[in-house]
CSV table of C-alpha atoms in Angstrom, one decimal:
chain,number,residue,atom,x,y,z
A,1,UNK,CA,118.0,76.8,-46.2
A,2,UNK,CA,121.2,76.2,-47.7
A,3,UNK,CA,122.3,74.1,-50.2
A,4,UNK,CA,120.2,74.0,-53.5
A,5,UNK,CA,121.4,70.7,-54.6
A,6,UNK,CA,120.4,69.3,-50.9
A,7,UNK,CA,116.8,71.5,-51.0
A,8,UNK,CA,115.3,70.1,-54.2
A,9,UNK,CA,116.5,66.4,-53.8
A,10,UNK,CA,114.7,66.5,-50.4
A,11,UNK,CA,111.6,68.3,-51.3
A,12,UNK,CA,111.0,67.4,-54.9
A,13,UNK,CA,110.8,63.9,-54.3
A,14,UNK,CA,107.0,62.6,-54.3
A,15,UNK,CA,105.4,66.4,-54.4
A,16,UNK,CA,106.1,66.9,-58.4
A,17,UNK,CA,102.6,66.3,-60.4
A,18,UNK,CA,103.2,66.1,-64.1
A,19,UNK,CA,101.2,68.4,-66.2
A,20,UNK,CA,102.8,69.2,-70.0
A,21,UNK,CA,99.8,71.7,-70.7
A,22,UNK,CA,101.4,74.5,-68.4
A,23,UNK,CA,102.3,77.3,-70.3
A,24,UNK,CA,103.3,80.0,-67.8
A,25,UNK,CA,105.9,80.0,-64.8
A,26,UNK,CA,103.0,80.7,-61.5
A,27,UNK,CA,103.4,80.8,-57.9
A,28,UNK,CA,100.5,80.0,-55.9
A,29,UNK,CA,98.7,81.3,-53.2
A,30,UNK,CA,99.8,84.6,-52.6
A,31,UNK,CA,99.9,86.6,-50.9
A,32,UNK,CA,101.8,85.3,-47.8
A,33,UNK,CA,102.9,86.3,-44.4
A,34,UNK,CA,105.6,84.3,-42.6
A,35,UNK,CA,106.7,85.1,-38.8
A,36,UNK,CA,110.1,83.2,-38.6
A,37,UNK,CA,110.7,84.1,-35.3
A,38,UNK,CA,108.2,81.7,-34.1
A,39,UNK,CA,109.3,79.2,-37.0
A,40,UNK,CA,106.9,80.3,-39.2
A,41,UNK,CA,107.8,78.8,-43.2
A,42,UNK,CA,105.9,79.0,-46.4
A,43,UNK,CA,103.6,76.7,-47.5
A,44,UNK,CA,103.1,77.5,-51.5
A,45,UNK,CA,103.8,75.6,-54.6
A,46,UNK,CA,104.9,76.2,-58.2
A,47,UNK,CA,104.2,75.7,-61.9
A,48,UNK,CA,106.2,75.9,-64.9
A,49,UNK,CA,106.4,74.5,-68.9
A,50,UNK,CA,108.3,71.5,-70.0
A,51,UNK,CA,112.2,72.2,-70.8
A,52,UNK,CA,112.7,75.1,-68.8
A,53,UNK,CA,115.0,76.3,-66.1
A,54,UNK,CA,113.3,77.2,-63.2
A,55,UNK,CA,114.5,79.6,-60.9
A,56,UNK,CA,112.6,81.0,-57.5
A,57,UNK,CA,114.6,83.7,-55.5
A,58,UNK,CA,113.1,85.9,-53.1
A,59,UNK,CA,113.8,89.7,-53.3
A,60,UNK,CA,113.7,92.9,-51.0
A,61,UNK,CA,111.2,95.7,-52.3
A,62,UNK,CA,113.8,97.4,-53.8
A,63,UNK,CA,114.6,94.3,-56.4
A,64,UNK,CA,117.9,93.4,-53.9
A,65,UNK,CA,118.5,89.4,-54.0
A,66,UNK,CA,118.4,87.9,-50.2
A,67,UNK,CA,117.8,84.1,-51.2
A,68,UNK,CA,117.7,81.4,-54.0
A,69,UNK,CA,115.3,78.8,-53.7
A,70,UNK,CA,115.5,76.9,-56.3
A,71,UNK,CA,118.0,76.8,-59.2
A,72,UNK,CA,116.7,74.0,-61.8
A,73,UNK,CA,116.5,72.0,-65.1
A,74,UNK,CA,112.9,70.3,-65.6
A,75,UNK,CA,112.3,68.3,-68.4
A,76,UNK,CA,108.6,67.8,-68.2
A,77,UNK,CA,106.5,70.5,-66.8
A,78,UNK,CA,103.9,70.7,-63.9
A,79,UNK,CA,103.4,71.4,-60.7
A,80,UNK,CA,105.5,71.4,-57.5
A,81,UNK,CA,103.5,71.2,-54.2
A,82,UNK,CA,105.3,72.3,-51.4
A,83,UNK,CA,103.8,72.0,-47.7
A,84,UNK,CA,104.7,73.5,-44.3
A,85,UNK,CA,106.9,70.6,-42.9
A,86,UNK,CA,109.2,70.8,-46.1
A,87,UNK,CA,109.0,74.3,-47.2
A,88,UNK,CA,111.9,76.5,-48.4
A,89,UNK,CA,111.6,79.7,-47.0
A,90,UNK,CA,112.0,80.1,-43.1
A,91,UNK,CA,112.6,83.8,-43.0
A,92,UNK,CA,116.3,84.0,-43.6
A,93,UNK,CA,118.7,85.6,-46.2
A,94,UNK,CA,121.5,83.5,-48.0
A,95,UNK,CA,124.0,83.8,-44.6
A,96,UNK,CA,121.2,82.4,-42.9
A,97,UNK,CA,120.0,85.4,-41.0
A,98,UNK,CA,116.6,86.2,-40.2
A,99,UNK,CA,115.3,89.3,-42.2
A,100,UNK,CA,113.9,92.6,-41.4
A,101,UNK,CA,109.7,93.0,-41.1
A,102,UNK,CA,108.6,94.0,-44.3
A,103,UNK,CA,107.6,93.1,-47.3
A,104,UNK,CA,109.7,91.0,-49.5
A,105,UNK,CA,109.2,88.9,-53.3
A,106,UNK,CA,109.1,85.9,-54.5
A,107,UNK,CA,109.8,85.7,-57.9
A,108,UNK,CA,110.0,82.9,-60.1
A,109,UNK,CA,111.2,82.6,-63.6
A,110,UNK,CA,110.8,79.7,-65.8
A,111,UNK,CA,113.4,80.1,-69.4
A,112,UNK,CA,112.5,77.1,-72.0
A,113,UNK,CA,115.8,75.9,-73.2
A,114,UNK,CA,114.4,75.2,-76.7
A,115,UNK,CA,112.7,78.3,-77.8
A,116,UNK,CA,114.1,81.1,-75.5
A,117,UNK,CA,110.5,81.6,-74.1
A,118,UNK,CA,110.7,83.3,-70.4
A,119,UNK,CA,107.8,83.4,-68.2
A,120,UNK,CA,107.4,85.0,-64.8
A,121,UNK,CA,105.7,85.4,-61.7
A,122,UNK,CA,106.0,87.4,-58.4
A,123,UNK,CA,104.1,86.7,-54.9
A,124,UNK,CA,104.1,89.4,-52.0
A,125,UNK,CA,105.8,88.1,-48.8
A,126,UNK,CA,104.7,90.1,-45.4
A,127,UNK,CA,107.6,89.1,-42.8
A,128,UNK,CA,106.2,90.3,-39.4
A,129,UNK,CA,107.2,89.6,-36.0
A,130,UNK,CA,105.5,87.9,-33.3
């Protein structure tokens, strides 16, 4: 966690597979369950058109913002595989806290810059403890 800028030049690197035919923002697989007390992270990945925005947050039930994930401009679209060793949710809200069992959301939103066009996507997250 932490910086966005410092998140995706880390993680982006090497993991991005070009694919211009994606038409829809998608978060794949879902759902998940994370335990961050053992140092449990997500293992997922993400898909999104060409010249769109991309932003992944995750959410309480209730719709309440406890993280960004990502915040960013992609020219070309595709795929973003994350795995376990460079993953971007451990569990924690934005002051770096670990958050309450439950169930939480990770939504992405991908907004084309050219034609307005917004897709979405949301993923169940069960945060247990250990």
């Amino acid at each position: 966690p932490g910086d966005i800028q410092e998140y995706e030049s880390q993680n982006l690197q090497g993991e991005f597979i070009s694919d211009n035919t994606v038409t829809r923002a998608k978060i794949e697989p879902a759902p998940f369950v994370v335990i961050p007390s053992i140092g449990e992270v997500l293992d997922f990945s993400f898909s999104f058109p060409e010249n769109s925005r991309v932003v992944i947050r995750i959410l309480d039930i209730n719709g309440r913002l406890i993280t960004s994930l990502v915040d960013k401009f992609f020219q070309e679209g595709g795929t973003v595989n994350r795995s376990e060793e460079k993953a971007s949710w451990d569990g924690r809200d934005h002051l770096g806290k670990i958050v309450s069992p439950g169930t939480y959301l990770m939504h992405i939103e991908a907004i084309n810059w050219e034609t307005g066009r917004t897709t979405s996507d949301i993923a169940p997250i069960v945060v247990g403890v250990y």
